[in-house]
Coordinates of C-alpha atoms and ligand atoms in Angstrom, one line a residue:
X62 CA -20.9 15.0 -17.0
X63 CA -18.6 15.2 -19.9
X64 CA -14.4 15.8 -19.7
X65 CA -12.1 16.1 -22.0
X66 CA -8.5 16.5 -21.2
X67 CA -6.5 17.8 -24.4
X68 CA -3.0 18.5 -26.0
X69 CA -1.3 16.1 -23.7
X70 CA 0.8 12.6 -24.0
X71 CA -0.9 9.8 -22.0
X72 CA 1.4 7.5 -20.5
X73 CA 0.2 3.7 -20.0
X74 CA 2.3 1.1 -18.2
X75 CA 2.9 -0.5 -22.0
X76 CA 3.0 2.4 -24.3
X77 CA 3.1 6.4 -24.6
X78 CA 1.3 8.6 -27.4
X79 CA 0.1 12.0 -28.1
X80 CA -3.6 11.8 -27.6
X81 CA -6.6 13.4 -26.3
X82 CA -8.8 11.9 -23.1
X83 CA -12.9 12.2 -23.8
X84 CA -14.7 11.1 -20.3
X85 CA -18.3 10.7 -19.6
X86 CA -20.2 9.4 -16.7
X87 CA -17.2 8.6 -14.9
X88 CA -15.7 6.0 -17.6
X89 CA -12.8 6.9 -20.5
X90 CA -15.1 6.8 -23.6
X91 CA -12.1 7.7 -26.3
X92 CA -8.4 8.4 -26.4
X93 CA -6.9 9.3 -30.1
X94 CA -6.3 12.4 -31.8
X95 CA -9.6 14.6 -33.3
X96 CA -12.0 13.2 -31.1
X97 CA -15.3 13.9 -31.6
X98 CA -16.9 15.5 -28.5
X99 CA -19.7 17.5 -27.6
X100 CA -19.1 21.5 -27.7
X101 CA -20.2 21.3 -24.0
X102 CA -17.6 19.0 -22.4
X103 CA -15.1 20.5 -19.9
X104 CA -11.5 21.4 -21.5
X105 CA -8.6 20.8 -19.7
X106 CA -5.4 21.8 -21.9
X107 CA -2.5 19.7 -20.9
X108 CA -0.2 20.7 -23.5
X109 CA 3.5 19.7 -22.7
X110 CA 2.0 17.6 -19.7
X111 CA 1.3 13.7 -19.2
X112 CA -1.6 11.8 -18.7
X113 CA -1.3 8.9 -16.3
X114 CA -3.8 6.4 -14.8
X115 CA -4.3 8.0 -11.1
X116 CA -2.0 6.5 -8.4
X117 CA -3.1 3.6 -6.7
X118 CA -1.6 3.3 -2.9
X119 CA -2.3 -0.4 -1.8
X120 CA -1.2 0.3 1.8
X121 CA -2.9 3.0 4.0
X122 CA -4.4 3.1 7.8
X123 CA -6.7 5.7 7.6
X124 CA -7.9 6.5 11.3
X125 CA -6.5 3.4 12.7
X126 CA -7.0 2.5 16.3
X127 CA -3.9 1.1 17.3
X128 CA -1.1 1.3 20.5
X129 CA -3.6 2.7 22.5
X130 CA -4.8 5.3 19.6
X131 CA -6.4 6.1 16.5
X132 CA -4.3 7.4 13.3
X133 CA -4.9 11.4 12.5
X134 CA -5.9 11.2 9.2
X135 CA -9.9 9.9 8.5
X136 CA -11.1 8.6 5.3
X137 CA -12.0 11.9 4.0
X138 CA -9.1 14.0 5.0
X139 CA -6.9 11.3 3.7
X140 CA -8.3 10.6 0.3
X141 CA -8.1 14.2 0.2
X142 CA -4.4 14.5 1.0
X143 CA -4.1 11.3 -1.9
X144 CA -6.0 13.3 -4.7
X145 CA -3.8 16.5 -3.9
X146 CA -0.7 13.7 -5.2
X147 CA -2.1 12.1 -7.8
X148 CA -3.5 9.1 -6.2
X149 CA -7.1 8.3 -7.0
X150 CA -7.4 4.6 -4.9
X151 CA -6.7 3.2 -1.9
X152 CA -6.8 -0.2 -0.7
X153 CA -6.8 0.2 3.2
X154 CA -7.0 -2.7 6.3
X155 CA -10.0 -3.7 8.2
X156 CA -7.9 -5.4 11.4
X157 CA -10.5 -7.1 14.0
X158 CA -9.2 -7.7 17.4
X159 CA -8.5 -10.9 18.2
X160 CA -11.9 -12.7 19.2
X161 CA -13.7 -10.0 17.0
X162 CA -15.9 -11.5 14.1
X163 CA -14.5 -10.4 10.6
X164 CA -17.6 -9.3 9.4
X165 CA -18.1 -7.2 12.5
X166 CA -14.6 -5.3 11.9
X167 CA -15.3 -5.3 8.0
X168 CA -18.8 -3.6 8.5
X169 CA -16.9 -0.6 11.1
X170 CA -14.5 0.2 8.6
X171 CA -17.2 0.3 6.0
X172 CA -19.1 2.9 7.7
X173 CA -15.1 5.1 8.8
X174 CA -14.9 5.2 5.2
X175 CA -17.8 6.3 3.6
X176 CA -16.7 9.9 4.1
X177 CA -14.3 9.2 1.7
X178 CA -13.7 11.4 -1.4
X179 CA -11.7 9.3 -3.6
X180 CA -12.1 5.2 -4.2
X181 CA -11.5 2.8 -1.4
X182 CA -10.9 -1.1 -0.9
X183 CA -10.6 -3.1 1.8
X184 CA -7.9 -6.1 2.6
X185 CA -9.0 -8.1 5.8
X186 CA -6.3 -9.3 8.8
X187 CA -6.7 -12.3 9.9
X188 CA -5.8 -11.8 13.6
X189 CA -6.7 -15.3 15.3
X190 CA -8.6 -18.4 13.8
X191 CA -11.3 -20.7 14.5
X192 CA -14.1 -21.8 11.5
X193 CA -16.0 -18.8 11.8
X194 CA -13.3 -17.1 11.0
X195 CA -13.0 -19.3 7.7
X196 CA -16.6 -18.7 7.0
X197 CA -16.6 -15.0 7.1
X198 CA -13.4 -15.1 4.6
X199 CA -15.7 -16.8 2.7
X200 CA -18.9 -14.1 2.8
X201 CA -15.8 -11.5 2.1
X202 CA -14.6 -13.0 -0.8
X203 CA -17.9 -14.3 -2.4
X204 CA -20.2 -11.2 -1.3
X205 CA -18.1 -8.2 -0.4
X206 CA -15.2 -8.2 -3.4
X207 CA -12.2 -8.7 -0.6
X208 CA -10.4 -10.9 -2.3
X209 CA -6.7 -10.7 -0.1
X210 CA -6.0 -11.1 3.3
X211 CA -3.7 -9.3 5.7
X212 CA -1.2 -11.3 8.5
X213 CA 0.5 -9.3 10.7
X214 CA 3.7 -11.5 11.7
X215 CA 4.6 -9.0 14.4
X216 CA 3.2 -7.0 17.1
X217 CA 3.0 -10.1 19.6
X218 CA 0.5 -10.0 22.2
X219 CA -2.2 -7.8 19.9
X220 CA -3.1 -8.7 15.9
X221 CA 0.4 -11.1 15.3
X222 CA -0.6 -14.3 13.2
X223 CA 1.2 -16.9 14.6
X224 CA 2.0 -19.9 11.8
X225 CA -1.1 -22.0 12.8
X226 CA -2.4 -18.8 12.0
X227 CA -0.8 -18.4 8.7
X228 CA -1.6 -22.1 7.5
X229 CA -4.8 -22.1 8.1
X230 CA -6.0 -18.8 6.5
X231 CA -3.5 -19.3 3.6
X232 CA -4.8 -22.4 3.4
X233 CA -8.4 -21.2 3.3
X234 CA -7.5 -18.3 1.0
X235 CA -6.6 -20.8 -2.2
X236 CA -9.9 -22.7 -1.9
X237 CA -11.5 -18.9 -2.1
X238 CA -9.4 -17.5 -4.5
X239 CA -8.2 -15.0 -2.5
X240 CA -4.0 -13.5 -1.6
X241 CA -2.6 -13.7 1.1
X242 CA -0.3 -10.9 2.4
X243 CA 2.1 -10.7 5.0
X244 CA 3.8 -7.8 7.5
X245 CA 6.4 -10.2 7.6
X246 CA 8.8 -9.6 11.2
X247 CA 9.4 -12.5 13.6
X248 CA 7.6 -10.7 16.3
X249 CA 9.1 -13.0 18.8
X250 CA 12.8 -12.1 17.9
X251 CA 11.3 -8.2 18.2
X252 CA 9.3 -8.7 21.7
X253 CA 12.7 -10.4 23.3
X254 CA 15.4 -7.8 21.6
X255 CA 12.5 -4.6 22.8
X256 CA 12.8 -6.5 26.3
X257 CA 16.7 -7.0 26.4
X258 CA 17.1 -3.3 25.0
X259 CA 14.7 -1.6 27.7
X260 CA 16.7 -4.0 30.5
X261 CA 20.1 -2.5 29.2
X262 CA 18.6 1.0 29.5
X263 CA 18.0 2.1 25.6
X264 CA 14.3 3.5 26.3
X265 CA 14.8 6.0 23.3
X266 CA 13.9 5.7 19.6
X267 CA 17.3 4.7 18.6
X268 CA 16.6 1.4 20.1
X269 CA 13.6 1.0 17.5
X270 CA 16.0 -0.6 14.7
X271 CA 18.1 -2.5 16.7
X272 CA 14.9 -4.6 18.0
X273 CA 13.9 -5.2 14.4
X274 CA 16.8 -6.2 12.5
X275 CA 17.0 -7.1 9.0
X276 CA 17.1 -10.7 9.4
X277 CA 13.7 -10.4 11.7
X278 CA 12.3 -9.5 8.4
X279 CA 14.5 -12.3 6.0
X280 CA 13.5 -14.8 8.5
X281 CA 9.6 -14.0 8.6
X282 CA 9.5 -13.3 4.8
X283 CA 11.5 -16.6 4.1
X284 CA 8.7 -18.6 6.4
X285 CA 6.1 -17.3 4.9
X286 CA 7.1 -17.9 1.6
X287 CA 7.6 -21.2 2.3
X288 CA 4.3 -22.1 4.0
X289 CA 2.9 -20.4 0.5
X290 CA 5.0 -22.9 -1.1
X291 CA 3.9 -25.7 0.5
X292 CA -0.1 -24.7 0.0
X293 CA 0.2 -23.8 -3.2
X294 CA -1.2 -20.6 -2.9
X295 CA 0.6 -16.8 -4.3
X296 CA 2.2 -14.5 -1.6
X297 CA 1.9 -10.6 -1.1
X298 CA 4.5 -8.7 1.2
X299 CA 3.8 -5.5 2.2
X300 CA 6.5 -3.3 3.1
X301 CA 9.4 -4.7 2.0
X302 CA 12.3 -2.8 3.7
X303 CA 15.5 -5.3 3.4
X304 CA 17.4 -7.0 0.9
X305 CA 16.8 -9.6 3.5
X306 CA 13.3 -10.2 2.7
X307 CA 14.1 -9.2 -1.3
X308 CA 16.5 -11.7 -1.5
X309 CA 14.1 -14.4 -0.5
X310 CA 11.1 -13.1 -3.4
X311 CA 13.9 -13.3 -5.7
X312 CA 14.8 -17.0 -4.9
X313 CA 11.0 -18.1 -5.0
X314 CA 10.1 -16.3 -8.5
X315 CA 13.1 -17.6 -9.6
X316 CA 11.3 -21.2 -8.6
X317 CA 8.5 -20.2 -10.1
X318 CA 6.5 -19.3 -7.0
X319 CA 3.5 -16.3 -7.4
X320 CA 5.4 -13.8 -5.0
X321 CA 4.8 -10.3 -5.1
X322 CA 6.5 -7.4 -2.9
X323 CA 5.5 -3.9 -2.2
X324 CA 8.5 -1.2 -1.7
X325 CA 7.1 2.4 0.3
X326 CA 8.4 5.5 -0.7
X327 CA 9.8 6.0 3.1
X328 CA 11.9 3.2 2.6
X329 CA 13.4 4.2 -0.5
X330 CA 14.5 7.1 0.4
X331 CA 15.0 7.8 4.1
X332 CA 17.7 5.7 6.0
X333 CA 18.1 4.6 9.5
X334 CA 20.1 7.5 11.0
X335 CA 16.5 9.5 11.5
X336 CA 16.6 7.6 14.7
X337 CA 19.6 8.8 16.3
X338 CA 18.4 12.6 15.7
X339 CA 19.0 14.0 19.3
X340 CA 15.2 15.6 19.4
X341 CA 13.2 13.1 20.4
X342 CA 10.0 14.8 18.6
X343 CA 11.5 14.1 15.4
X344 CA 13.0 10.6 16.1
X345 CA 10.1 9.6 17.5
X346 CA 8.2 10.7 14.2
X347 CA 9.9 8.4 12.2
X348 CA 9.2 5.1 14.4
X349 CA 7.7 2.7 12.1
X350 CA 7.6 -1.0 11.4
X351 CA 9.2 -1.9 9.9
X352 CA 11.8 0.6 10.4
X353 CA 13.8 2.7 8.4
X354 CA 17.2 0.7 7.0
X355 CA 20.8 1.5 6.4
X356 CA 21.6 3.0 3.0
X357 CA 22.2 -0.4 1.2
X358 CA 18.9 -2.2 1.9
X359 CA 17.6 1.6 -0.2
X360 CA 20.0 1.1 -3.0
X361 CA 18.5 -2.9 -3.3
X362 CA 15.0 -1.9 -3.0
X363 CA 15.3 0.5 -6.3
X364 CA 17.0 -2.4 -7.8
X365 CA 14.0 -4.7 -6.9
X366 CA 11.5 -1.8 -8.5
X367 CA 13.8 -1.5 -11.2
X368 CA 14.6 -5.3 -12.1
X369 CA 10.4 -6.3 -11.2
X370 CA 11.2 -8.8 -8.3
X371 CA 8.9 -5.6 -6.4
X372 CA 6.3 -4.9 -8.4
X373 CA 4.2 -2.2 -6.2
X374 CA 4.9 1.0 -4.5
X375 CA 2.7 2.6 -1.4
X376 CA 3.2 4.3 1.9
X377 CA 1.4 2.3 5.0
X378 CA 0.2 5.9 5.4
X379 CA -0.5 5.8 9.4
X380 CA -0.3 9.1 10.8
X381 CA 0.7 10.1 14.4
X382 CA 1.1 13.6 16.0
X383 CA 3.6 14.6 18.5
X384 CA 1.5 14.8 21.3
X385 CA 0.4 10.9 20.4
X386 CA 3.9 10.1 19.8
X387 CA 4.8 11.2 23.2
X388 CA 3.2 7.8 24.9
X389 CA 6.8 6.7 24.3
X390 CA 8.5 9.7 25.6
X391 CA 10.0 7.0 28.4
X392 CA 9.8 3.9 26.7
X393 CA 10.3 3.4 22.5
X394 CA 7.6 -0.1 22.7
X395 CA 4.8 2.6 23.5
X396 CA 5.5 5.1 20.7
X397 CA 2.6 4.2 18.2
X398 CA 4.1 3.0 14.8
X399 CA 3.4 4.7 11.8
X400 CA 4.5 7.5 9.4
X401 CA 2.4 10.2 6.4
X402 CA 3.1 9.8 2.5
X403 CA -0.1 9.1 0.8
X404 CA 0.0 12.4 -0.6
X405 CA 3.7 12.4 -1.8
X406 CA 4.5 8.6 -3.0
X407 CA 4.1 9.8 -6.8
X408 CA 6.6 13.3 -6.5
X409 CA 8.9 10.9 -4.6
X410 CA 8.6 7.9 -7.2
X411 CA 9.1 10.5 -10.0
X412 CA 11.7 12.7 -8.7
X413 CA 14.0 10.1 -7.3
X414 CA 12.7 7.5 -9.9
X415 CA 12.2 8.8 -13.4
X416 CA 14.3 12.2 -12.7
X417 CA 17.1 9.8 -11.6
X418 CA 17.0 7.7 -14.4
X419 CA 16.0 4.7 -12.9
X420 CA 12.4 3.7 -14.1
X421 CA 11.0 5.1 -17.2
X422 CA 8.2 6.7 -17.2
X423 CA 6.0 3.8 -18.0
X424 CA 7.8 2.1 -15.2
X425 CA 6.6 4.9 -12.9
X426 CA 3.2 4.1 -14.2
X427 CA 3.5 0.1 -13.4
X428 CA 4.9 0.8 -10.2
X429 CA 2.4 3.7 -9.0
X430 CA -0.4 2.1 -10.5
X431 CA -1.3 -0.7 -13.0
X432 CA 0.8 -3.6 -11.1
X433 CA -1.3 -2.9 -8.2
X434 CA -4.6 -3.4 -10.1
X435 CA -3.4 -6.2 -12.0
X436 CA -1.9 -7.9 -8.7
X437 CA -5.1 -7.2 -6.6
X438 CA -8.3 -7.6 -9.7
X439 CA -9.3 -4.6 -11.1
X440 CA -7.1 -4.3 -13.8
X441 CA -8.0 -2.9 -16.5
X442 CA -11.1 -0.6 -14.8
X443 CA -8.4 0.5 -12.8
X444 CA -4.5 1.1 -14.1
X445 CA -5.1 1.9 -16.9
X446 CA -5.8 4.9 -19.6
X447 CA -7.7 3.5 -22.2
X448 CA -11.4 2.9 -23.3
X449 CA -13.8 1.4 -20.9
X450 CA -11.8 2.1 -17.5
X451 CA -12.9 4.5 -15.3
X452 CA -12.0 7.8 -15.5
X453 CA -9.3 8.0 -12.7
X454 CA -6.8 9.9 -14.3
X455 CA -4.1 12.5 -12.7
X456 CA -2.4 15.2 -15.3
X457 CA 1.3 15.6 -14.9
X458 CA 3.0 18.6 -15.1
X459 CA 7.0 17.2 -15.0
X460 CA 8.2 20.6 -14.7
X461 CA 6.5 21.9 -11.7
X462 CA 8.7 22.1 -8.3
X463 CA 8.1 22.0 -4.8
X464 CA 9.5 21.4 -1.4
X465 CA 7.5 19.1 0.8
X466 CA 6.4 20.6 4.1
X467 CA 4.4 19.9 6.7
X468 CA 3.7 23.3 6.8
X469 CA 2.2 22.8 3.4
X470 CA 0.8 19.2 3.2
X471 CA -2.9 18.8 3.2
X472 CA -2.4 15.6 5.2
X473 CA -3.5 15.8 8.5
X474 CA -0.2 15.4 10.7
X475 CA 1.7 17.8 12.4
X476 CA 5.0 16.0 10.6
X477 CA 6.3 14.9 7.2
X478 CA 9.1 12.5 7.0
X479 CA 10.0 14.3 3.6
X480 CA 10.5 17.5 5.2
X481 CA 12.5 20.0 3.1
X482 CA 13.1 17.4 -0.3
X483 CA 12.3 19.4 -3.5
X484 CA 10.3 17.7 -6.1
X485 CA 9.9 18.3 -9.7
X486 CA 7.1 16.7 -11.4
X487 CA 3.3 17.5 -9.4
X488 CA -0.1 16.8 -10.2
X489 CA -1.4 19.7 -12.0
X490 CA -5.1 18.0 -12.0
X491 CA -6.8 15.0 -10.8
X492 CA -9.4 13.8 -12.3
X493 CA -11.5 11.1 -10.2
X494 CA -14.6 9.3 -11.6
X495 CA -14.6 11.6 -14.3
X496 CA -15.0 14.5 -12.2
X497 CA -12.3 17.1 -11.5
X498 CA -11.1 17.1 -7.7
X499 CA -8.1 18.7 -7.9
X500 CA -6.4 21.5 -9.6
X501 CA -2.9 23.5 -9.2
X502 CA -3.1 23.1 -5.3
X503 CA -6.8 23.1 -4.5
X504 CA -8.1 19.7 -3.5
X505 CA -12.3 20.1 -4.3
X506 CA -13.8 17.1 -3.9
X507 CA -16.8 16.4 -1.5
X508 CA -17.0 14.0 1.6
X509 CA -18.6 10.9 0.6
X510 CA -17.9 10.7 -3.0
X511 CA -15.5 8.4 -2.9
X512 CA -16.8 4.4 -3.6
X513 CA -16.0 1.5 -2.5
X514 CA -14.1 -1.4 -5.1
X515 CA -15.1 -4.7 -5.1
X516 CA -12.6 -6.8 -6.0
X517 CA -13.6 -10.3 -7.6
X518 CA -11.9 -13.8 -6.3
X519 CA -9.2 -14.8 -8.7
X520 CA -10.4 -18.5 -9.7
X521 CA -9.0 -19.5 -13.1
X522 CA -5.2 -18.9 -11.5
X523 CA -5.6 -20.3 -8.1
X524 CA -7.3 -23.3 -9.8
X525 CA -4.4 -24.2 -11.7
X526 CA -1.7 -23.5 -9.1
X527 CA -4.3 -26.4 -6.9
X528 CA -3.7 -28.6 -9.7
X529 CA -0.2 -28.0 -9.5
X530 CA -0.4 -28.1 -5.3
X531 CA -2.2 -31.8 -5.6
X532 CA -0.1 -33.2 -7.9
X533 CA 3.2 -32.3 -5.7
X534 CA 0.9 -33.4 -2.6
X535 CA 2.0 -37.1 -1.2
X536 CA 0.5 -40.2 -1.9
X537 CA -0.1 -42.8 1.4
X538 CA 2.3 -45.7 1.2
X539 CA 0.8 -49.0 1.3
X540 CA 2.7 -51.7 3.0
Ligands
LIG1396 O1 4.4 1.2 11.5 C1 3.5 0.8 10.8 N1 3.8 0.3 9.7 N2 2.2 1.0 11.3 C2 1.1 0.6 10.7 C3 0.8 -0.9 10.9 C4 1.7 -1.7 10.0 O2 2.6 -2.5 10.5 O3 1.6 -1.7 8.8
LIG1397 ZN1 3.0 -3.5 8.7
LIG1398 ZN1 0.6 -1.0 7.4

């Protein structure tokens, strides 16, 4: 199976150039100008278009069971909906119940997502702790290629990580090799304020922000940065929604400390006055953790993107229908938690990003994509356009326009939180494993033909930074 994709400018996170893309078996064999390719390869002519490493969306819930439900969108419909946007990877959560064996979790979510039609990888919660726990992290890392680790800090009384928790799995995680990454919310502070709001009668969705204020989010990022300190091992947030919580990953790079943060789309863009909207339906469809901020927290997160104290984008795509949104028709702690965007990060990143003039186009590229493969391992297979990678590429058409819809998303949710924005810059093709699944609006890529990434330990860092953590450690005192 032989690709080549011709006339257009590939964009790399380091560099642009006019060059052709040759592709065969499902790994970039040449990029340059008068390539040499067998008169039987497929042409795709992407003259006044770019050529970009597929998107890479390191935070997705794909058919979730959670608040009493599972999430809309499967594996297949939702690597689907990704492909249709550019993205060509996801890294989704396997989160065992509390008591529930690792492995056992990991080897469900295995089996969801086989049906999936675009690449796949797996981060692990860590949702209670005793030493099997510890063991299985070990089989994950060493035989499975799961090489981070999830900690919900919220949702008290289901999958929160409380900090005996969070030290002992971080700790565990630097003698693997492995990240750590956080949800971080003092889900105390939210359980007491959801309480005190539901006693003083707010039962409605515009309650949902005011039990999950920004400095729930400062104080749990600040912790867990610190405990991160203290081991000695690097930090991923997810979701960073405050300046809050950016202010304290700018502190800790700025001492030197491996912290990474991840900004979503939603939060970039959509501010907290969704909540007040006087149909519930469409309040209700924006409830998410954490939630939707005033407008300064948006005009710091671009900064963060901009300046590199974030260095990721995703969506924590987690899809809910109206009719499962309803369970908190009477009561805003029951509406399950979760919002769509796996299929729109990259027109939102490019419209509101590089249309706005605030990333290049390479930075588009970091953000969307390389930064994510460096941060998590499989740089440079994935992240990358160049010789040896595989062949996960989307074609960019910057001029193309569109207004999102749910009436004309593929994602499977009766809602889209970017109803009625117009884009300009769309996928024109996606190309994933070397093999066209996407063009001008048709998604055509098979269930199942998506694989799953293993993603190796990352010894020769962590080693040092242990050095580093025993020489800071303290010596006994003898008297
Ligand atoms: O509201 C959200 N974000 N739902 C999915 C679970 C999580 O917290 O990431
Ligand atoms: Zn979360
Ligand atoms: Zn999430």
């Amino acid at each position: 199976m032989s690709l080549l994709i011709r006339g257009g400018t590939v964009i790399n996170a380091d560099a642009r150039e006019r060059a052709d893309v040759y592709m065969e078996d499902g790994v970039i064999k040449a990029v340059g100008l008068d390539l040499d390719v067998p008169s039987d390869a497929e042409v795709i002519e992407a003259g006044g278009q770019y050529v970009m490493p597929g998107g890479i969306d390191p935070h997705t819930h794909m058919q979730l069971p959670f608040m009493g439900t599972v999430a809309s969108e499967d594996f297949y419909t939702g690597t689907a909906a990704g492909l249709a946007g550019g993205t060509t990877m996801i890294i989704d959560f396997v989160i065992p119940d509390p008591q529930q064996p690792l492995m056992e979790a990991y080897q469900t979510w295995r089996g969801w997502a086989e049906k999936s039609c675009a690449d796949y990888s797996f981060h692990v919660a860590v949702t209670w702790w005793d030493d099997s726990v510890g063991r299985d992290m070990g089989t994950l890392v060493t035989e499975e290629g799961v090489n981070s680790f999830k900690h919900f800090m919220a949702y008290k009384g289901a999958i929160m990580a409380d900090d005996e928790i969070l030290y002992n799995s971080f700790t565990r995680a630097l003698e693997l090799g492995a990240m750590p990454t956080v949800h971080a919310e003092n889900g105390e502070m939210v359980f007491q304020l959801q309480q005190k709001l539901l006693a003083s009668g707010m039962s409605g969705p515009e309650a949902h922000p005011l039990s999950r204020p920004p400095a729930a989010e400062g104080e749990a990022a600040n912790r867990a940065i610190r405990l991160a300190e203290v081991i000695g091992v690097p930090l991923y947030l997810v979701h960073v929604s405050t300046k809050d919580a950016l202010d304290e990953i700018i502190r800790a790079r700025g001492n030197g400390q491996r912290v990474f943060g991840e900004a979503l789309a939603g939060h970039l863009l959509i501010d907290d006055s969704v909540y007040r909207h006087p149909d519930f339906e469409t309040a209700a469809a924006h409830v998410m953790s954490p939630p939707f901020r005033s407008k300064e927290h948006q005009a710091a997160l671009w900064k963060g993107l901009q300046s590199g104290s974030l260095q990721t984008t995703a969506t924590d795509h987690c899809c809910f229908c109206a009719d499962q949104k309803a369970a908190g028709k009477d009561d805003f702690t029951l509406i399950p938690n979760g919002t769509g965007g796996v299929e729109d990060r990259l027109f939102i990143l490019w419209t509101y990003g590089v249309g706005a003039g605030k990333l290049t186009m390479e930075e588009f590229v970091a953000v969307t994509s390389t930064n994510t493969a460096k941060i998590f391992n499989i740089y440079p297979r994935k992240g990358a356009v160049r010789v040896g990678a595989d062949a996960d590429i989307v074609v960019w058409d910057p001029a193309a326009r569109k207004t999102i819809s749910a009436k004309t998303h593929k994602q499977n949710v009766d809602f889209n939180i970017f109803e009625g924005r117009e884009v300009t810059g769309l996928a024109s093709h996606t190309i994933s494993g070397g093999i066209l699944r996407y063009k001008d609006g048709e998604v055509m890529a098979e269930k199942g033909t998506g694989r799953y990434v293993k993603r190796p330990a990352f010894q020769p860092m962590f080693k040092a930074l242990e050095k580093i953590a025993a020489a800071n450690a303290p010596t006994a005192v003898k008297r």
